[in-house]
mmCIF file of N, CA and C in Angstrom:
data_model
loop_
_atom_site.group_PDB
_atom_site.id
_atom_site.type_symbol
_atom_site.label_atom_id
_atom_site.label_comp_id
_atom_site.label_asym_id
_atom_site.label_seq_id
_atom_site.Cartn_x
_atom_site.Cartn_y
_atom_site.Cartn_z
ATOM 1 N N MET A 1 59.738 8.211 62.253
ATOM 2 C CA MET A 1 60.099 9.794 62.430
ATOM 3 C C MET A 1 60.249 11.123 63.562
ATOM 4 N N MET A 2 61.177 11.432 63.648
ATOM 5 C CA MET A 2 60.825 12.216 65.027
ATOM 6 C C MET A 2 61.089 13.561 64.346
ATOM 7 N N LEU A 3 60.320 14.572 64.742
ATOM 8 C CA LEU A 3 60.388 15.899 64.165
ATOM 9 C C LEU A 3 60.645 16.687 65.429
ATOM 10 N N VAL A 4 61.879 18.062 65.360
ATOM 11 C CA VAL A 4 62.205 19.077 66.396
ATOM 12 C C VAL A 4 61.815 19.700 66.080
ATOM 13 N N LEU A 5 61.677 20.576 67.123
ATOM 14 C CA LEU A 5 61.275 22.170 66.927
ATOM 15 C C LEU A 5 62.269 22.467 67.778
ATOM 16 N N LEU A 6 62.602 23.619 66.678
ATOM 17 C CA LEU A 6 63.622 24.930 67.296
ATOM 18 C C LEU A 6 62.883 25.935 67.502
ATOM 19 N N ASP A 7 63.308 26.548 68.889
ATOM 20 C CA ASP A 7 63.042 27.792 69.346
ATOM 21 C C ASP A 7 64.039 28.759 69.278
ATOM 22 N N VAL A 8 64.164 29.468 68.060
ATOM 23 C CA VAL A 8 64.734 30.971 67.793
ATOM 24 C C VAL A 8 64.829 32.224 67.534
ATOM 25 N N GLN A 9 65.508 32.458 67.921
ATOM 26 C CA GLN A 9 64.656 34.281 68.278
ATOM 27 C C GLN A 9 65.009 34.712 67.197
ATOM 28 N N ILE A 10 64.515 35.414 65.732
ATOM 29 C CA ILE A 10 64.323 35.846 64.531
ATOM 30 C C ILE A 10 63.421 37.187 64.952
ATOM 31 N N THR A 11 64.167 38.118 64.238
ATOM 32 C CA THR A 11 64.368 39.660 64.482
ATOM 33 C C THR A 11 63.465 39.623 63.295
ATOM 34 N N GLY A 12 62.060 40.617 63.677
ATOM 35 C CA GLY A 12 61.379 41.500 62.095
ATOM 36 C C GLY A 12 61.853 42.190 61.671
ATOM 37 N N ALA A 13 62.371 41.593 60.431
ATOM 38 C CA ALA A 13 63.360 42.881 59.513
ATOM 39 C C ALA A 13 62.497 44.244 59.353
ATOM 40 N N ILE A 14 60.689 44.506 59.155
ATOM 41 C CA ILE A 14 60.255 45.562 59.339
ATOM 42 C C ILE A 14 60.372 46.425 61.036
ATOM 43 N N GLN A 15 59.766 45.962 61.408
ATOM 44 C CA GLN A 15 59.471 46.369 62.731
ATOM 45 C C GLN A 15 61.235 46.216 63.522
ATOM 46 N N ASN A 16 61.299 45.206 63.037
ATOM 47 C CA ASN A 16 62.520 45.503 64.242
ATOM 48 C C ASN A 16 62.079 45.185 65.412
ATOM 49 N N VAL A 17 61.042 44.045 65.929
ATOM 50 C CA VAL A 17 60.506 43.463 66.919
ATOM 51 C C VAL A 17 61.008 42.405 67.050
ATOM 52 N N PRO A 18 61.486 41.942 67.927
ATOM 53 C CA PRO A 18 61.943 40.416 68.389
ATOM 54 C C PRO A 18 60.685 39.358 68.733
ATOM 55 N N ILE A 19 60.738 38.403 67.329
ATOM 56 C CA ILE A 19 59.726 37.397 67.764
ATOM 57 C C ILE A 19 60.551 35.787 68.733
ATOM 58 N N THR A 20 60.244 35.656 69.835
ATOM 59 C CA THR A 20 60.829 34.591 70.701
ATOM 60 C C THR A 20 60.194 32.840 70.781
ATOM 61 N N SER A 21 59.058 33.383 70.126
ATOM 62 C CA SER A 21 58.450 31.794 70.281
ATOM 63 C C SER A 21 57.390 31.357 69.195
ATOM 64 N N ILE A 22 57.901 30.557 69.115
ATOM 65 C CA ILE A 22 57.011 30.893 68.031
ATOM 66 C C ILE A 22 54.601 30.306 67.984
ATOM 67 N N ASP A 23 55.061 30.463 69.571
ATOM 68 C CA ASP A 23 53.344 30.678 70.104
ATOM 69 C C ASP A 23 53.148 32.035 70.370
ATOM 70 N N ASP A 24 53.539 33.404 70.084
ATOM 71 C CA ASP A 24 53.710 33.960 71.082
ATOM 72 C C ASP A 24 52.625 34.697 69.718
ATOM 73 N N ARG A 25 51.437 34.751 70.858
ATOM 74 C CA ARG A 25 50.124 34.250 70.130
ATOM 75 C C ARG A 25 49.689 35.902 69.672
ATOM 76 N N LYS A 26 50.636 36.779 69.954
ATOM 77 C CA LYS A 26 50.178 38.728 69.913
ATOM 78 C C LYS A 26 51.035 38.662 68.484
ATOM 79 N N ASN A 27 51.532 37.901 67.974
ATOM 80 C CA ASN A 27 52.701 38.133 66.884
ATOM 81 C C ASN A 27 52.123 36.761 65.731
ATOM 82 N N TYR A 28 51.325 36.957 65.739
ATOM 83 C CA TYR A 28 50.767 35.356 64.725
ATOM 84 C C TYR A 28 49.925 36.526 63.463
ATOM 85 N N ILE A 29 50.004 36.353 62.004
ATOM 86 C CA ILE A 29 49.992 37.006 60.997
ATOM 87 C C ILE A 29 48.328 36.990 60.906
ATOM 88 N N PHE A 30 47.095 35.325 61.148
ATOM 89 C CA PHE A 30 46.808 35.466 60.745
ATOM 90 C C PHE A 30 45.546 35.332 62.383
ATOM 91 N N GLY A 31 44.537 35.594 62.122
ATOM 92 C CA GLY A 31 43.238 35.696 63.175
ATOM 93 C C GLY A 31 43.474 34.276 63.921
ATOM 94 N N HIS A 32 42.891 34.782 65.107
ATOM 95 C CA HIS A 32 43.010 33.526 65.946
ATOM 96 C C HIS A 32 41.776 32.799 65.872
ATOM 97 N N ASN A 33 41.646 31.425 66.364
ATOM 98 C CA ASN A 33 40.546 30.252 66.118
ATOM 99 C C ASN A 33 40.324 30.125 64.767
ATOM 100 N N THR A 34 41.273 29.902 63.918
ATOM 101 C CA THR A 34 41.501 29.669 62.475
ATOM 102 C C THR A 34 41.786 27.895 62.034
ATOM 103 N N SER A 35 41.151 27.358 60.939
ATOM 104 C CA SER A 35 41.773 26.008 60.816
ATOM 105 C C SER A 35 42.762 25.899 60.277
ATOM 106 N N ARG A 36 43.482 24.843 60.690
ATOM 107 C CA ARG A 36 44.874 24.534 59.397
ATOM 108 C C ARG A 36 44.255 25.061 58.022
ATOM 109 N N TYR A 37 43.599 24.311 57.817
ATOM 110 C CA TYR A 37 42.963 24.163 56.349
ATOM 111 C C TYR A 37 42.321 25.674 55.788
ATOM 112 N N ALA A 38 41.552 26.168 56.653
ATOM 113 C CA ALA A 38 41.685 27.989 56.017
ATOM 114 C C ALA A 38 43.286 28.332 56.375
ATOM 115 N N ASP A 39 44.147 28.384 57.185
ATOM 116 C CA ASP A 39 45.385 28.801 56.574
ATOM 117 C C ASP A 39 45.995 28.820 55.400
ATOM 118 N N THR A 40 46.105 27.338 55.260
ATOM 119 C CA THR A 40 46.537 26.468 54.399
ATOM 120 C C THR A 40 46.095 27.269 53.210
ATOM 121 N N ARG A 41 44.757 27.555 53.003
ATOM 122 C CA ARG A 41 43.941 28.134 51.527
ATOM 123 C C ARG A 41 44.460 29.663 51.801
ATOM 124 N N VAL A 42 44.261 30.854 52.651
ATOM 125 C CA VAL A 42 44.912 31.746 53.009
ATOM 126 C C VAL A 42 46.487 31.674 52.437
ATOM 127 N N LEU A 43 47.403 30.691 52.360
ATOM 128 C CA LEU A 43 48.575 31.118 52.452
ATOM 129 C C LEU A 43 48.920 30.478 50.729
ATOM 130 N N ASP A 44 47.666 29.674 50.527
ATOM 131 C CA ASP A 44 47.775 29.839 48.581
ATOM 132 C C ASP A 44 47.521 30.927 47.708
ATOM 133 N N PHE A 45 46.678 31.563 49.156
ATOM 134 C CA PHE A 45 46.979 33.183 48.300
ATOM 135 C C PHE A 45 47.449 34.093 48.132
ATOM 136 N N ILE A 46 48.724 34.380 49.546
ATOM 137 C CA ILE A 46 49.085 34.674 49.237
ATOM 138 C C ILE A 46 50.580 34.583 48.772
ATOM 139 N N HIS A 47 50.734 32.951 48.513
ATOM 140 C CA HIS A 47 52.350 32.854 47.745
ATOM 141 C C HIS A 47 51.676 32.456 46.579
ATOM 142 N N GLY A 48 50.947 32.474 46.008
ATOM 143 C CA GLY A 48 50.246 31.965 44.514
ATOM 144 C C GLY A 48 50.626 30.796 43.785
ATOM 145 N N SER A 49 51.427 29.756 44.848
ATOM 146 C CA SER A 49 52.865 28.859 44.044
ATOM 147 C C SER A 49 51.146 27.718 44.402
ATOM 148 N N SER A 50 49.915 27.158 43.932
ATOM 149 C CA SER A 50 49.268 26.190 43.768
ATOM 150 C C SER A 50 48.833 25.772 42.267
ATOM 151 N N PHE A 51 47.867 24.670 42.877
ATOM 152 C CA PHE A 51 47.232 24.321 41.200
ATOM 153 C C PHE A 51 46.424 24.874 41.406
ATOM 154 N N GLN A 52 45.422 25.842 42.360
ATOM 155 C CA GLN A 52 43.808 26.588 42.330
ATOM 156 C C GLN A 52 44.510 27.585 41.205
ATOM 157 N N PHE A 53 44.957 28.397 41.192
ATOM 158 C CA PHE A 53 46.155 28.982 39.407
ATOM 159 C C PHE A 53 46.449 28.612 38.437
ATOM 160 N N GLN A 54 45.668 28.795 37.686
ATOM 161 C CA GLN A 54 45.674 28.495 36.083
ATOM 162 C C GLN A 54 47.291 29.505 35.428
ATOM 163 N N ASN A 55 47.906 30.451 36.114
ATOM 164 C CA ASN A 55 48.828 30.661 35.765
ATOM 165 C C ASN A 55 50.045 30.192 36.115
ATOM 166 N N PHE A 56 49.815 29.435 37.192
ATOM 167 C CA PHE A 56 50.591 28.854 38.020
ATOM 168 C C PHE A 56 51.040 27.831 37.707
ATOM 169 N N CYS A 57 49.736 27.009 37.599
ATOM 170 C CA CYS A 57 49.458 24.980 36.545
ATOM 171 C C CYS A 57 50.604 25.328 35.501
ATOM 172 N N LYS A 58 50.279 26.502 34.310
ATOM 173 C CA LYS A 58 51.638 26.931 32.993
ATOM 174 C C LYS A 58 52.124 27.005 33.290
ATOM 175 N N SER A 59 52.693 27.970 33.952
ATOM 176 C CA SER A 59 54.202 27.597 34.411
ATOM 177 C C SER A 59 55.100 26.852 34.972
ATOM 178 N N ILE A 60 54.627 25.438 35.222
ATOM 179 C CA ILE A 60 54.956 24.737 35.542
ATOM 180 C C ILE A 60 54.462 23.460 34.572
ATOM 181 N N LYS A 61 53.878 23.683 33.118
ATOM 182 C CA LYS A 61 53.685 23.044 31.817
ATOM 183 C C LYS A 61 52.548 21.743 32.547
ATOM 184 N N ALA A 62 51.350 22.495 33.526
ATOM 185 C CA ALA A 62 50.672 20.971 34.377
ATOM 186 C C ALA A 62 49.231 21.358 33.591
ATOM 187 N N SER A 63 49.507 23.325 32.008
ATOM 188 C CA SER A 63 48.169 23.235 32.287
ATOM 189 C C SER A 63 48.256 24.013 30.857
ATOM 190 N N PRO A 64 47.535 23.578 29.714
ATOM 191 C CA PRO A 64 47.940 24.484 28.685
ATOM 192 C C PRO A 64 47.665 26.053 28.709
ATOM 193 N N SER A 65 47.172 26.416 29.354
ATOM 194 C CA SER A 65 46.144 27.770 29.033
ATOM 195 C C SER A 65 46.469 28.354 31.038
ATOM 196 N N SER A 66 46.328 29.816 30.707
ATOM 197 C CA SER A 66 46.468 30.310 31.899
ATOM 198 C C SER A 66 45.088 31.266 32.727
ATOM 199 N N THR A 67 43.804 31.042 31.701
ATOM 200 C CA THR A 67 42.986 31.268 31.296
ATOM 201 C C THR A 67 42.039 30.649 32.973
ATOM 202 N N CYS A 68 41.332 32.043 33.841
ATOM 203 C CA CYS A 68 41.013 31.319 34.514
ATOM 204 C C CYS A 68 39.527 30.772 34.490
ATOM 205 N N ILE A 69 39.617 29.449 35.436
ATOM 206 C CA ILE A 69 38.579 28.409 35.355
ATOM 207 C C ILE A 69 37.193 29.076 35.719
ATOM 208 N N TYR A 70 37.194 30.167 36.596
ATOM 209 C CA TYR A 70 35.988 30.662 36.866
ATOM 210 C C TYR A 70 34.878 31.048 35.963
ATOM 211 N N CYS A 71 35.413 32.028 35.391
ATOM 212 C CA CYS A 71 35.001 32.900 34.335
ATOM 213 C C CYS A 71 35.772 33.100 32.720
ATOM 214 N N GLU A 72 37.004 32.833 32.674
ATOM 215 C CA GLU A 72 37.191 31.206 31.640
ATOM 216 C C GLU A 72 37.489 32.491 30.473
ATOM 217 N N THR A 73 37.844 33.600 30.806
ATOM 218 C CA THR A 73 37.507 35.309 29.778
ATOM 219 C C THR A 73 39.216 35.524 30.696
ATOM 220 N N GLU A 74 39.883 35.599 32.002
ATOM 221 C CA GLU A 74 41.101 36.931 32.161
ATOM 222 C C GLU A 74 42.057 35.358 32.496
ATOM 223 N N GLU A 75 43.081 35.896 32.929
ATOM 224 C CA GLU A 75 44.489 35.033 32.678
ATOM 225 C C GLU A 75 44.408 35.011 34.700
ATOM 226 N N ASP A 76 44.974 34.149 34.796
ATOM 227 C CA ASP A 76 44.450 33.666 36.458
ATOM 228 C C ASP A 76 45.544 33.932 37.205
ATOM 229 N N SER A 77 45.105 34.594 38.748
ATOM 230 C CA SER A 77 46.145 34.616 39.273
ATOM 231 C C SER A 77 45.592 34.773 40.919
ATOM 232 N N PRO A 78 46.265 34.890 41.508
ATOM 233 C CA PRO A 78 45.220 34.706 43.151
ATOM 234 C C PRO A 78 44.606 36.834 42.901
ATOM 235 N N GLU A 79 45.247 37.491 42.911
ATOM 236 C CA GLU A 79 45.214 39.127 42.665
ATOM 237 C C GLU A 79 43.291 38.534 41.966
ATOM 238 N N HIS A 80 43.767 38.158 40.672
ATOM 239 C CA HIS A 80 42.735 37.932 39.739
ATOM 240 C C HIS A 80 41.310 36.877 40.767
ATOM 241 N N GLN A 81 41.579 36.327 41.248
ATOM 242 C CA GLN A 81 40.179 35.669 41.543
ATOM 243 C C GLN A 81 39.818 36.569 42.793
ATOM 244 N N LEU A 82 40.871 36.771 44.067
ATOM 245 C CA LEU A 82 39.823 37.303 45.348
ATOM 246 C C LEU A 82 39.493 39.215 44.602
ATOM 247 N N PHE A 83 40.096 39.580 43.186
ATOM 248 C CA PHE A 83 39.591 41.281 43.727
ATOM 249 C C PHE A 83 38.517 41.335 42.409
ATOM 250 N N TYR A 84 39.125 40.551 40.750
ATOM 251 C CA TYR A 84 38.672 41.057 39.932
ATOM 252 C C TYR A 84 37.618 39.943 39.010
ATOM 253 N N CYS A 85 37.479 38.341 39.520
ATOM 254 C CA CYS A 85 36.693 37.693 38.496
ATOM 255 C C CYS A 85 35.391 37.427 38.760
ATOM 256 N N TYR A 86 34.389 38.158 37.532
ATOM 257 C CA TYR A 86 33.021 38.581 37.661
ATOM 258 C C TYR A 86 33.001 36.856 38.011
ATOM 259 N N ALA A 87 33.166 35.944 37.994
ATOM 260 C CA ALA A 87 32.032 35.271 37.987
ATOM 261 C C ALA A 87 32.311 34.368 39.603
ATOM 262 N N LEU A 88 32.967 34.878 40.344
ATOM 263 C CA LEU A 88 33.315 34.933 42.079
ATOM 264 C C LEU A 88 33.259 36.258 42.139
ATOM 265 N N GLU A 89 31.842 36.656 42.143
ATOM 266 C CA GLU A 89 31.083 38.264 42.553
ATOM 267 C C GLU A 89 30.679 37.848 43.722
ATOM 268 N N ASP A 90 30.759 38.476 44.899
ATOM 269 C CA ASP A 90 29.974 38.545 46.180
ATOM 270 C C ASP A 90 30.709 39.506 47.189
ATOM 271 N N ILE A 91 29.791 39.521 48.406
ATOM 272 C CA ILE A 91 29.952 41.106 49.210
ATOM 273 C C ILE A 91 31.061 41.110 49.676
ATOM 274 N N THR A 92 31.876 40.269 50.243
ATOM 275 C CA THR A 92 32.658 39.803 50.636
ATOM 276 C C THR A 92 34.056 40.671 49.649
ATOM 277 N N ARG A 93 34.009 40.578 48.688
ATOM 278 C CA ARG A 93 34.578 41.166 46.828
ATOM 279 C C ARG A 93 34.566 42.950 47.571
ATOM 280 N N ARG A 94 33.186 42.680 47.636
ATOM 281 C CA ARG A 94 33.239 44.055 47.261
ATOM 282 C C ARG A 94 34.108 44.911 48.380
ATOM 283 N N GLU A 95 33.691 44.447 49.494
ATOM 284 C CA GLU A 95 34.092 45.077 51.259
ATOM 285 C C GLU A 95 35.574 44.821 51.002
ATOM 286 N N LEU A 96 36.158 43.785 50.541
ATOM 287 C CA LEU A 96 37.980 43.981 50.714
ATOM 288 C C LEU A 96 38.716 44.591 49.758
ATOM 289 N N LEU A 97 38.008 44.396 48.638
ATOM 290 C CA LEU A 97 38.401 46.394 47.688
ATOM 291 C C LEU A 97 38.137 47.161 48.310
ATOM 292 N N SER A 98 36.645 47.503 48.953
ATOM 293 C CA SER A 98 36.798 49.041 49.762
ATOM 294 C C SER A 98 38.184 49.429 50.996
ATOM 295 N N ASN A 99 38.462 47.709 51.038
ATOM 296 C CA ASN A 99 39.153 48.218 52.593
ATOM 297 C C ASN A 99 41.108 47.958 51.931
ATOM 298 N N ILE A 100 41.447 47.349 50.980
ATOM 299 C CA ILE A 100 42.652 47.862 49.966
ATOM 300 C C ILE A 100 42.936 48.432 49.210
ATOM 301 N N LYS A 101 43.574 49.582 49.324
ATOM 302 C CA LYS A 101 44.464 50.507 48.481
ATOM 303 C C LYS A 101 44.761 49.719 47.855
ATOM 304 N N ASN A 102 45.813 49.212 47.860
ATOM 305 C CA ASN A 102 46.446 48.571 45.981
ATOM 306 C C ASN A 102 46.164 47.007 46.055
ATOM 307 N N PRO A 103 45.480 45.952 45.212
ATOM 308 C CA PRO A 103 45.043 44.663 44.962
ATOM 309 C C PRO A 103 46.249 44.265 44.961
ATOM 310 N N LYS A 104 46.921 44.824 43.819
ATOM 311 C CA LYS A 104 48.266 44.497 43.450
ATOM 312 C C LYS A 104 49.588 43.860 44.482
ATOM 313 N N ASP A 105 49.361 44.881 45.116
ATOM 314 C CA ASP A 105 50.113 44.940 46.865
ATOM 315 C C ASP A 105 49.697 44.089 48.152
ATOM 316 N N PHE A 106 48.292 43.175 47.899
ATOM 317 C CA PHE A 106 47.225 43.090 49.148
ATOM 318 C C PHE A 106 48.087 42.375 50.253
ATOM 319 N N CYS A 107 49.664 41.681 50.012
ATOM 320 C CA CYS A 107 49.963 40.849 50.816
ATOM 321 C C CYS A 107 50.455 42.109 51.704
ATOM 322 N N CYS A 108 51.708 43.200 51.738
ATOM 323 C CA CYS A 108 51.280 44.305 52.570
ATOM 324 C C CYS A 108 50.615 44.443 53.231
ATOM 325 N N GLU A 109 49.544 44.898 52.696
ATOM 326 C CA GLU A 109 48.470 45.520 53.448
ATOM 327 C C GLU A 109 48.065 44.460 54.296
ATOM 328 N N ILE A 110 47.955 42.632 54.155
ATOM 329 C CA ILE A 110 47.619 41.870 55.338
ATOM 330 C C ILE A 110 48.606 41.992 56.225
ATOM 331 N N MET A 111 49.873 42.298 56.034
ATOM 332 C CA MET A 111 51.312 41.989 56.994
ATOM 333 C C MET A 111 51.201 43.457 57.397
ATOM 334 N N PHE A 112 51.016 44.368 57.288
ATOM 335 C CA PHE A 112 52.233 45.627 57.606
ATOM 336 C C PHE A 112 50.823 47.358 57.395
ATOM 337 N N ASN A 113 49.448 46.806 57.885
ATOM 338 C CA ASN A 113 48.442 47.914 58.054
ATOM 339 C C ASN A 113 48.559 48.143 59.847
ATOM 340 N N ASP A 114 47.802 49.152 60.563
ATOM 341 C CA ASP A 114 47.968 49.190 61.690
ATOM 342 C C ASP A 114 46.922 48.028 62.437
ATOM 343 N N THR A 115 47.069 47.641 63.080
ATOM 344 C CA THR A 115 46.176 46.517 63.884
ATOM 345 C C THR A 115 44.941 46.775 63.486
ATOM 346 N N GLU A 116 44.165 47.431 63.561
ATOM 347 C CA GLU A 116 42.579 47.039 63.579
ATOM 348 C C GLU A 116 42.236 47.136 61.999
ATOM 349 N N SER A 117 42.563 47.660 61.975
ATOM 350 C CA SER A 117 42.752 47.616 59.738
ATOM 351 C C SER A 117 42.833 46.409 59.619
ATOM 352 N N ARG A 118 44.308 45.702 60.282
ATOM 353 C CA ARG A 118 44.747 44.403 59.445
ATOM 354 C C ARG A 118 43.833 43.556 59.787
ATOM 355 N N LEU A 119 43.090 43.218 60.764
ATOM 356 C CA LEU A 119 42.415 42.599 62.027
ATOM 357 C C LEU A 119 40.689 42.574 60.933
ATOM 358 N N HIS A 120 41.007 43.017 60.795
ATOM 359 C CA HIS A 120 39.268 43.580 59.692
ATOM 360 C C HIS A 120 39.582 43.110 58.444
ATOM 361 N N ILE A 121 40.974 43.149 57.623
ATOM 362 C CA ILE A 121 41.277 42.678 56.412
ATOM 363 C C ILE A 121 41.818 41.409 56.498
ATOM 364 N N HIS A 122 41.889 40.989 57.366
ATOM 365 C CA HIS A 122 41.932 39.164 57.639
ATOM 366 C C HIS A 122 40.548 38.854 57.668
ATOM 367 N N THR A 123 39.935 39.203 58.288
ATOM 368 C CA THR A 123 38.909 38.785 59.055
ATOM 369 C C THR A 123 38.060 38.695 57.315
ATOM 370 N N LEU A 124 37.859 39.569 56.474
ATOM 371 C CA LEU A 124 37.676 39.455 55.009
ATOM 372 C C LEU A 124 37.845 38.563 53.979
ATOM 373 N N LEU A 125 39.067 39.033 54.229
ATOM 374 C CA LEU A 125 40.111 37.474 53.338
ATOM 375 C C LEU A 125 39.614 36.801 53.325
ATOM 376 N N TYR A 126 39.422 35.827 55.105
ATOM 377 C CA TYR A 126 39.492 34.563 55.248
ATOM 378 C C TYR A 126 38.330 33.509 54.996
ATOM 379 N N LYS A 127 37.009 35.325 54.815
ATOM 380 C CA LYS A 127 35.499 34.868 54.229
ATOM 381 C C LYS A 127 35.845 34.725 52.764
ATOM 382 N N ARG A 128 36.569 35.583 52.167
ATOM 383 C CA ARG A 128 36.848 35.552 50.879
ATOM 384 C C ARG A 128 37.435 34.054 50.123
ATOM 385 N N VAL A 129 38.442 33.862 50.813
ATOM 386 C CA VAL A 129 38.704 32.530 50.477
ATOM 387 C C VAL A 129 38.229 31.388 50.403
ATOM 388 N N GLU A 130 37.626 31.646 51.910
ATOM 389 C CA GLU A 130 36.469 30.441 51.962
ATOM 390 C C GLU A 130 35.294 30.372 51.133
ATOM 391 N N PHE A 131 35.253 31.544 50.413
ATOM 392 C CA PHE A 131 33.680 31.459 49.274
ATOM 393 C C PHE A 131 34.545 30.869 48.365
ATOM 394 N N ILE A 132 35.336 31.361 47.653
ATOM 395 C CA ILE A 132 35.833 30.415 46.571
ATOM 396 C C ILE A 132 36.708 29.650 46.859
ATOM 397 N N THR A 133 37.306 28.725 47.744
ATOM 398 C CA THR A 133 37.517 27.792 47.678
ATOM 399 C C THR A 133 35.771 26.509 47.835
ATOM 400 N N SER A 134 34.816 26.946 48.179
ATOM 401 C CA SER A 134 33.780 26.333 48.962
ATOM 402 C C SER A 134 33.279 25.837 47.254
ATOM 403 N N ILE A 135 33.897 27.004 45.926
ATOM 404 C CA ILE A 135 32.674 26.611 44.948
ATOM 405 C C ILE A 135 33.963 24.978 43.854
ATOM 406 N N ASN A 136 33.026 24.518 43.810
ATOM 407 C CA ASN A 136 34.346 22.935 43.387
ATOM 408 C C ASN A 136 33.417 23.508 41.609
ATOM 409 N N VAL A 137 34.785 22.848 41.023
ATOM 410 C CA VAL A 137 35.090 23.145 39.695
ATOM 411 C C VAL A 137 36.561 22.025 39.514
ATOM 412 N N ASN A 138 34.770 21.206 38.447
ATOM 413 C CA ASN A 138 35.282 20.190 38.363
ATOM 414 C C ASN A 138 36.803 19.911 36.879
ATOM 415 N N THR A 139 38.106 20.132 37.491
ATOM 416 C CA THR A 139 39.386 20.176 37.233
ATOM 417 C C THR A 139 40.176 18.832 36.865
ATOM 418 N N ASP A 140 40.915 18.850 35.871
ATOM 419 C CA ASP A 140 42.061 17.684 36.040
ATOM 420 C C ASP A 140 42.829 18.417 36.120
ATOM 421 N N LEU A 141 43.547 17.977 37.277
ATOM 422 C CA LEU A 141 45.222 18.901 37.538
ATOM 423 C C LEU A 141 46.130 18.420 37.488
ATOM 424 N N SER A 142 46.197 17.005 37.512
ATOM 425 C CA SER A 142 46.777 15.977 36.978
ATOM 426 C C SER A 142 48.056 16.722 35.633
ATOM 427 N N PHE A 143 49.907 16.210 36.038
ATOM 428 C CA PHE A 143 50.184 16.672 35.293
ATOM 429 C C PHE A 143 50.701 16.091 34.791
ATOM 430 N N SER A 144 50.887 16.259 32.641
ATOM 431 C CA SER A 144 50.868 15.528 31.166
ATOM 432 C C SER A 144 52.017 16.103 30.365
ATOM 433 N N ASP A 145 52.752 15.087 29.842
ATOM 434 C CA ASP A 145 53.998 14.960 29.285
ATOM 435 C C ASP A 145 53.702 15.871 28.586
#
């Protein structure tokens, strides 16, 4: 199997800035020196389509409930785990909340804030996601009939 990497010029819709190379280190969405594993976990929180979130599992009928597996009281979602779940309380959550104006729209703030603020939010987001994914909850995420 051979993979072909195409270098296609893409124009950013919001800032109208041409991105000419996949390896243009000035235009990374995420911080430098992060692992592929960490980037993947953060992307799970951005798109929300992950077995980590019970609202997603219920939507594809992989779980009978959309209740958070950590606090077992609220409906689960990326926003719930990042900002509202009392069972996942840590100092990074409070700091992240104080730096994000609207938790429901946190993706826009991650991508479109000024550079200094965005980098600080990225760092906090990575720390928060690392904390959440370090908690091992024994759940069966297999599909049921």
